[in-house]
Coordinates of C-alpha atoms and ligand atoms in Angstrom, one line a residue:
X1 CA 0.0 0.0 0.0
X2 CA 1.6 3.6 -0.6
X3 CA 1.8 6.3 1.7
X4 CA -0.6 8.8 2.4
X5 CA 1.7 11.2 2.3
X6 CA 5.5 11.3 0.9
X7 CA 7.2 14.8 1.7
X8 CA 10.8 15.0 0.1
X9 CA 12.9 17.9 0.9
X10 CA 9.8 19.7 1.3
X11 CA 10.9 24.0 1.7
X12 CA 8.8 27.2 1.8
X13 CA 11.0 30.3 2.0
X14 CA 9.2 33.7 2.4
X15 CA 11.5 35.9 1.7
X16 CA 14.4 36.0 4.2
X17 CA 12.4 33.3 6.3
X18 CA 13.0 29.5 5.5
X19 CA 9.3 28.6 7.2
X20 CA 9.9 24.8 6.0
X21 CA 13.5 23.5 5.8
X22 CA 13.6 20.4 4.1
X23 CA 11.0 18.6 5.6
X24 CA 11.2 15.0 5.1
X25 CA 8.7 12.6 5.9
X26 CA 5.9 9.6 5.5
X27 CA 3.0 9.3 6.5
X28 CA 0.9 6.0 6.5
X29 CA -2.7 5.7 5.4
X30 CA -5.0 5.4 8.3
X31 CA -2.2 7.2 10.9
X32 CA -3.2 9.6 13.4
X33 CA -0.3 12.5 12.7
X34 CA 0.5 15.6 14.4
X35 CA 2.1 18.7 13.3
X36 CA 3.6 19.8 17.2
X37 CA 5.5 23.1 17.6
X38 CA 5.7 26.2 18.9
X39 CA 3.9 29.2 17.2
X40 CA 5.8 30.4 13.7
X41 CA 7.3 26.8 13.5
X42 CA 6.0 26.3 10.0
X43 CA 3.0 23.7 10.9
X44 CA 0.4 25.9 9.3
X45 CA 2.8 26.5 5.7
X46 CA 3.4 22.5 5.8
X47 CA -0.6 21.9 6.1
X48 CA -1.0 24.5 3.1
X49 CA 1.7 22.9 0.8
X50 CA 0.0 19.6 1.7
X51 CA -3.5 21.1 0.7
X52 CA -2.4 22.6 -2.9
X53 CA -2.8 26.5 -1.5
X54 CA 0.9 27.0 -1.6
X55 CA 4.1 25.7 -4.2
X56 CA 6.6 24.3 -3.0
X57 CA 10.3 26.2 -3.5
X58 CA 11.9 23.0 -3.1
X59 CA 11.1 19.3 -2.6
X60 CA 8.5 17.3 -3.8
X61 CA 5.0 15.7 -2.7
X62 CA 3.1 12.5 -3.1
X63 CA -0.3 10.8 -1.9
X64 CA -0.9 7.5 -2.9
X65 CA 2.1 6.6 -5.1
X66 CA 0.7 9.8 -7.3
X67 CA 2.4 13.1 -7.5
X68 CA 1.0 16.3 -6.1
X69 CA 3.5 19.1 -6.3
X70 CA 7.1 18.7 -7.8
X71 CA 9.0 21.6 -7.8
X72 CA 11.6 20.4 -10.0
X73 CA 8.8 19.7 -12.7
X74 CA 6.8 22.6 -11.9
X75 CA 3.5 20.3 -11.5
X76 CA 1.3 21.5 -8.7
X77 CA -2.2 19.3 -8.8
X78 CA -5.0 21.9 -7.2
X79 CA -6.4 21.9 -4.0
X80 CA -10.1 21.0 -5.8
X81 CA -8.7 17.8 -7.0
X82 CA -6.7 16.3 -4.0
X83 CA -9.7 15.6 -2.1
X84 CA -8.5 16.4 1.2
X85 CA -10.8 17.4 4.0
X86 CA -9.5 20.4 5.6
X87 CA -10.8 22.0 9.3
X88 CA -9.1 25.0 9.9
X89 CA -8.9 26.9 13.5
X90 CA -11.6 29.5 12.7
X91 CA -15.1 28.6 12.6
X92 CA -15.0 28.4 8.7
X93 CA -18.6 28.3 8.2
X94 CA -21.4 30.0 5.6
X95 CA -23.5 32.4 8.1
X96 CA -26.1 32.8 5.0
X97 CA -26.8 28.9 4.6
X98 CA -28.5 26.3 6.6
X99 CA -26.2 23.8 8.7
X100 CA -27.3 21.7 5.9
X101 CA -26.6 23.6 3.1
X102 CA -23.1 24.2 4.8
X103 CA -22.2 20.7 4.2
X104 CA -23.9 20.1 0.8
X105 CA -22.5 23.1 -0.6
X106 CA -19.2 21.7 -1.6
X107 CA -20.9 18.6 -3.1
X108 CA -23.2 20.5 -5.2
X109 CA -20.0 22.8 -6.5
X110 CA -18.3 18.5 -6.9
X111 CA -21.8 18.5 -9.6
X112 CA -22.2 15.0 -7.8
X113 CA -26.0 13.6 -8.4
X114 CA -28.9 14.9 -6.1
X115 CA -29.0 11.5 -4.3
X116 CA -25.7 11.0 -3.6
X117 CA -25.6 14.6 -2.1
X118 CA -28.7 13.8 0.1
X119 CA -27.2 10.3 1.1
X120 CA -23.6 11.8 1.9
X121 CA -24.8 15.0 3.7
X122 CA -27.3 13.3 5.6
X123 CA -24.7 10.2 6.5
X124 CA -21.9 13.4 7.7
X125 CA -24.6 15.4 9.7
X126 CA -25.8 12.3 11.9
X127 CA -21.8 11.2 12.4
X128 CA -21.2 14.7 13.5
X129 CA -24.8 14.4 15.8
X130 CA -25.9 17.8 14.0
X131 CA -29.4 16.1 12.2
X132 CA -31.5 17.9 14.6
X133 CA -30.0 21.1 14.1
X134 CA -29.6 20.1 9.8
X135 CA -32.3 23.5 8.9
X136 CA -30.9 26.1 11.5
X137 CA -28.7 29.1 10.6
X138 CA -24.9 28.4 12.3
X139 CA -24.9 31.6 14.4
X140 CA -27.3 30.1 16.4
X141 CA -24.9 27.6 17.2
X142 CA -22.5 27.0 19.8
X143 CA -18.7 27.1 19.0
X144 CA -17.9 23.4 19.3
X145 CA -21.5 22.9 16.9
X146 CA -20.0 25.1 14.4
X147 CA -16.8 23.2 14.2
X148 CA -18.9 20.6 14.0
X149 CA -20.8 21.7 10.8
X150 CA -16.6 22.5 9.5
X151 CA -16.3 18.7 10.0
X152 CA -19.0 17.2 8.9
X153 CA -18.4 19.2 6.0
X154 CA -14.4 17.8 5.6
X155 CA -16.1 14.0 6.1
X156 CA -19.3 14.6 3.6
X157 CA -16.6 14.3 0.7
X158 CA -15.5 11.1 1.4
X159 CA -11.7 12.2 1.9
X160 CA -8.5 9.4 2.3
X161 CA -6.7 12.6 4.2
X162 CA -8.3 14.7 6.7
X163 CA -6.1 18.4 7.1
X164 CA -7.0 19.5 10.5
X165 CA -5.4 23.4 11.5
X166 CA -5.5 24.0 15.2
X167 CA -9.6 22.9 15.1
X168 CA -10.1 23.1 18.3
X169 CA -7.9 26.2 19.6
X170 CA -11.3 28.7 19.9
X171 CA -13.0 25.9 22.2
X172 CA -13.2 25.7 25.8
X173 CA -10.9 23.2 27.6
X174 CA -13.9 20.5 28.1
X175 CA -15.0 20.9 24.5
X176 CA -12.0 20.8 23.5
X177 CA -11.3 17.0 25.3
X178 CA -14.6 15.8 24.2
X179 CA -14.1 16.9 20.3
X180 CA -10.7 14.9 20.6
X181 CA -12.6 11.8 21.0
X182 CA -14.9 12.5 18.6
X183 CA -12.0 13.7 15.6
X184 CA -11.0 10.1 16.8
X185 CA -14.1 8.4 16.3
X186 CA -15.1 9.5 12.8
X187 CA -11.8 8.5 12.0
X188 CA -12.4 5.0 13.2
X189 CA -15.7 5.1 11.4
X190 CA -14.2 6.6 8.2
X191 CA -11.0 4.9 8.4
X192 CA -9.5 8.4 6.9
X193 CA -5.7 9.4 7.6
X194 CA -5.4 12.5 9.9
X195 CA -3.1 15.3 9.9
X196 CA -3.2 17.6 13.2
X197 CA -1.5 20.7 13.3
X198 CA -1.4 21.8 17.0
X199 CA 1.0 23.9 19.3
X200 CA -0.8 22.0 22.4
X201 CA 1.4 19.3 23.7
X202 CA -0.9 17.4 25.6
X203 CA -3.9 17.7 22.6
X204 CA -1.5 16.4 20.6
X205 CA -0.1 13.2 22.8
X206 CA -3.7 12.3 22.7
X207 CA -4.5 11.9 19.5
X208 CA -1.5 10.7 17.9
X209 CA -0.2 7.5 16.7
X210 CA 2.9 9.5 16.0
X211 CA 4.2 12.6 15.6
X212 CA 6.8 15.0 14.7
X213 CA 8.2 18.2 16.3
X214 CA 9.2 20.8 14.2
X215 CA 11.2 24.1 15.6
X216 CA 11.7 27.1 13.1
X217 CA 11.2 25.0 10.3
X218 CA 13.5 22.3 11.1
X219 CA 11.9 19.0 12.1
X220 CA 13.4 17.9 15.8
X221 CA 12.1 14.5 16.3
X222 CA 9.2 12.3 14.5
X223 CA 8.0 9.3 16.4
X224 CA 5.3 7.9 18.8
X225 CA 3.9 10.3 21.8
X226 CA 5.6 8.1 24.1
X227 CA 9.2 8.1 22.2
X228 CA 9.3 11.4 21.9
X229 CA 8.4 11.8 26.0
X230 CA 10.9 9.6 27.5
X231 CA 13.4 9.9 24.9
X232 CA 13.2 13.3 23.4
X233 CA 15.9 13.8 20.6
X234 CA 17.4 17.4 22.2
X235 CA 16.9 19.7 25.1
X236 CA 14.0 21.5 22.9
X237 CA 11.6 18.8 22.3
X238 CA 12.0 17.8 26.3
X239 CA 11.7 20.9 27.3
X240 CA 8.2 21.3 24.8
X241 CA 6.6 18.1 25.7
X242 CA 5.6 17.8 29.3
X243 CA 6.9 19.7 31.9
X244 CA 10.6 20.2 32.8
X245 CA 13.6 20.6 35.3
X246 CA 16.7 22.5 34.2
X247 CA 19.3 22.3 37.1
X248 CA 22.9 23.8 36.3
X249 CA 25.5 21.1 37.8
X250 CA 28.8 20.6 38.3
X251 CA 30.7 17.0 38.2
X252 CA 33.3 16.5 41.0
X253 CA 35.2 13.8 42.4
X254 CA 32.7 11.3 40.4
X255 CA 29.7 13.6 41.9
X256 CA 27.0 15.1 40.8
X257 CA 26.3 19.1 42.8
X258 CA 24.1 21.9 41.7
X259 CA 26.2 24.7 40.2
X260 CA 24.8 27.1 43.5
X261 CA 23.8 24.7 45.8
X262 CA 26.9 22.7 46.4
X263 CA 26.8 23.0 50.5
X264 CA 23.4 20.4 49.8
X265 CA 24.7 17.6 49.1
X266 CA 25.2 15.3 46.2
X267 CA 22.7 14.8 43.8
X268 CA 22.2 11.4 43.2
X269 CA 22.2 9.9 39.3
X270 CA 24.7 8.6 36.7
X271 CA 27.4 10.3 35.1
X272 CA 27.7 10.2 31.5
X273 CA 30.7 8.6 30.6
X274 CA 31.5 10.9 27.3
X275 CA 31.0 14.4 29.3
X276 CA 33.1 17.2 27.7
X277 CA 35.0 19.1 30.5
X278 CA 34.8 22.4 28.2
X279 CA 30.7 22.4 28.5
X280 CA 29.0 23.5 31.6
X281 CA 25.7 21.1 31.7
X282 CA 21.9 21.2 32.9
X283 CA 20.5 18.3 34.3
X284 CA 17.2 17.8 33.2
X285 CA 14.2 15.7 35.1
X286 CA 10.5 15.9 34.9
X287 CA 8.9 17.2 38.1
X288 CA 6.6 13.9 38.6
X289 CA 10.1 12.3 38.4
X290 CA 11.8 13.5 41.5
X291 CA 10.6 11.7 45.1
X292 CA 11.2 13.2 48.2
X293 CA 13.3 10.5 50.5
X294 CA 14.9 9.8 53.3
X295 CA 18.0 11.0 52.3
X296 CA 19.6 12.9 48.9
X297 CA 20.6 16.4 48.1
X298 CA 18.7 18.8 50.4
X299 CA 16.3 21.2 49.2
X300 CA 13.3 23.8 51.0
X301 CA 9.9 24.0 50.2
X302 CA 9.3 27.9 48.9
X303 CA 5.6 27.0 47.6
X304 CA 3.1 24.4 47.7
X305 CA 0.3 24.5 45.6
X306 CA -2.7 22.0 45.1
X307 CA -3.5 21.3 41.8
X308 CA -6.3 18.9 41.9
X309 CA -5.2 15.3 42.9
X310 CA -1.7 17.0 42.1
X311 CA 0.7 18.8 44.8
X312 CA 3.2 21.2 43.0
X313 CA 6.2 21.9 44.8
X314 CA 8.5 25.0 44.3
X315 CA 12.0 23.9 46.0
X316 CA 15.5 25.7 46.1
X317 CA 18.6 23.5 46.4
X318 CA 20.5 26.4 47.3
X319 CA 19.8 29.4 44.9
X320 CA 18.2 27.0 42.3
X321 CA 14.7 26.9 41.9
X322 CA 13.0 23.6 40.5
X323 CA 9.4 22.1 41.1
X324 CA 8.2 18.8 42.0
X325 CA 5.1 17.3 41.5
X326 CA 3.4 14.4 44.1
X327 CA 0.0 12.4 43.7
X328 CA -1.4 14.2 46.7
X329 CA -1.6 10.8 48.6
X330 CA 2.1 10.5 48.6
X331 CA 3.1 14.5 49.1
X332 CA 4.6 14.8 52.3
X333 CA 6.8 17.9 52.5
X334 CA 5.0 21.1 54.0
X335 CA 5.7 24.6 53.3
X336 CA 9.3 26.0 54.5
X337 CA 10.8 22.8 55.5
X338 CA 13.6 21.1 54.6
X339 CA 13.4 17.7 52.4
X340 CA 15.4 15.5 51.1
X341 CA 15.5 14.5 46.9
X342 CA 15.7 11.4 44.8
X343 CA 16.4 12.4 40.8
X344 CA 14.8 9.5 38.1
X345 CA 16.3 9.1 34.7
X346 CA 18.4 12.4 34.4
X347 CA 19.3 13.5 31.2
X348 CA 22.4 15.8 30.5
X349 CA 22.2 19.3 28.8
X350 CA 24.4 21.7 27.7
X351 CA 23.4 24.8 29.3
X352 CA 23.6 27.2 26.3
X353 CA 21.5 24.6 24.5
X354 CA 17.9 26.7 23.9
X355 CA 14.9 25.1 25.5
X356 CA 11.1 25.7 24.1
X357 CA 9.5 28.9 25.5
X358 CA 6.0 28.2 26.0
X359 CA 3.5 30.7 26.5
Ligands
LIG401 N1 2.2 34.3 3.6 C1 3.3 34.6 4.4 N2 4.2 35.6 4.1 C2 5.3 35.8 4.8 N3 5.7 35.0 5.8 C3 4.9 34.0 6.2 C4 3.7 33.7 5.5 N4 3.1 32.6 6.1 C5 3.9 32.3 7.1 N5 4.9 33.1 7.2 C6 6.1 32.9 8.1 O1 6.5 31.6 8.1 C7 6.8 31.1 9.4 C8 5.9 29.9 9.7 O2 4.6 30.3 9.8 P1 3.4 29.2 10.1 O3 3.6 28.1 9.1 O4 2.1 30.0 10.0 O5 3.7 28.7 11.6 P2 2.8 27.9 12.6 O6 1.6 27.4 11.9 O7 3.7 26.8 13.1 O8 2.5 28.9 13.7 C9 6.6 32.3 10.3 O9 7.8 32.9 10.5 C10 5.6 33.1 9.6 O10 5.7 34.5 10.0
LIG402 MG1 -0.5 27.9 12.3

């Protein structure tokens, strides 16, 4: 079976901007794949290159073994004829037509037959549970319902690849959950390949059956949600996905101190055997990662906040700030007392290396 998708040395540049550096990749039919990265990344320019709404300046594109848009041949198929269903981030809807007519419109413009329209907008409306609501005008509709009426427009033409652009960004967080599981369910029913463009980490560790991380234009890391969490490629992808401790350290006598907090104590952890003695380091650790035992490098609790079933900790081992995070069953430390830490799985950074800023 051929790919979905085949990107080769894919590259936008917009003027003195390379917004897509060649981007290499595959994607298989019936995958669940994510576009992740911070804003400006490129995510949106890739989606439109994909779509047919922008050329390529270098690099070419397939979709089922057929070409799409070469830029060595100068052969750009249209967006019309790709047949990709496409849900972009704004509510993308016709405030002069019925829900219905929203949906049908793009078949009538397809000049498919008057049954098939009825059958296919009729099939999309109930998948999308908008049948009741088929004869009203959208602005009488909710947010999530009008995204709904975007969808069941993308899945009324019967696409093999469905383009979605940040779909959910202008929903509230609990619409925004419940949506994900129903993007994931007309995919199931449909059996359609998925492209998710998203700079939400978590939306997009959800969804995917893989997934790729892109910063300024440069892909980081492709590979399942998991992969990418527990063995992130560079300091920027573990610093975007999740959340992260950065400690500055300093190795001596086959020990492990916090560059600032040395009278604490050791920190405990492995050394990495190929350390350069020129590079001053970061350790890095997820908060849910660090315990609070018996013994370890000392630290004091500056904050203490509950965040549902989660306790997050603000400590300082000396000057250094981090923060830990406890199941609320097992948090033990209390406000302005000393503890005692336990690192899991550290990784080693150099310190100049830049991390994701997330806003
Ligand atoms: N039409 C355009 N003209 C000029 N620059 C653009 C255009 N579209 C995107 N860019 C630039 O390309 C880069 C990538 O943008 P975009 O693909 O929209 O990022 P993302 O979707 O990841 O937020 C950004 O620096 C953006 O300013
Ligand atoms: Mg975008």
């Amino acid at each position: 079976m051929s790919a979905a998708l085949e990107l080769k040395d894919v590259t936008k540049i917009f003027g003195s901007v390379k917004a897509v550096n060649k981007l290499n990749l595959t994607i298989e039919q019936g995958e669940c794949f994510s576009f992740l990265g911070p804003s400006g990344c490129g995510k949106t320019t890739t989606l439109r290159m994909i779509a047919g709404f922008e050329n390529l300046d270098e690099g070419e594109l397939y979709s089922g073994g057929k070409l799409f848009s070469s830029s060595y041949k100068h052969y750009y198929l249209p967006p019309e004829k790709r047949d990709f269903g496409m849900v972009f981030q704004a509510f993308a809807v016709w405030p002069h037509m019925t829900v219905y007519d929203n949906v049908a419109f793009p078949l009538k413009i397809k000049k498919l037959p008057k049954n098939e329209i009825a059958e296919r907008t009729e099939m999309a409306l109930k998948a999308t549970s908008l049948t009741k609501e088929a004869e009203m005008f959208p602005q009488k509709l909710s947010g999530g319902q009008q995204q709904r009426i975007a969808l069941a427009r993308a899945v009324a033409i019967n696409p093999k690849v469905m383009l979605l652009d940040e779909p959910l960004s202008n929903l509230d967080p609990h619409l925004r959950e419940e949506m994900r599981f129903e993007i994931k369910a007309l995919q199931d029913k449909f059996g359609f390949t998925v492209i998710y463009v998203t700079h939400d980490q978590a939306e997009a560790m959800a969804l995917s059956d893989r997934m790729l991380v892109m910063k300024e234009g440069v892909v980081q890391q492709v590979g399942g949600p998991l992969d990418i969490y527990n063995d992130p490629a560079n300091k920027f992808v573990f610093s975007f996905i999740g959340l992260s401790d950065f400690i500055p350290v300093k190795v001596k006598n086959g020990q492990i101190f916090v560059d600032g907090g040395e009278e604490c104590g050791p920190v405990n952890g492995d050394i990495p055997k190929n350390l350069d003695p020129s590079i001053e380091y970061d350790i890095a650790c997820r908060p849910s990662e660090i315990d609070f035992a018996p013994d370890g490098v000392r630290a004091q609790v500056v904050r203490r906040t509950y965040l549902g079933d989660i306790v997050d900790y603000l400590l300082k081992i000396g000057n250094v700030e981090l923060r830990v995070q406890k199941p609320r069953r097992h948090s033990t430390a209390q406000l302005g007392e000393t503890c005692h830490l336990r690192f899991n799985r550290l990784l080693w950074y150099d310190r100049k290396e830049e991390t994701a800023s997330k806003t």
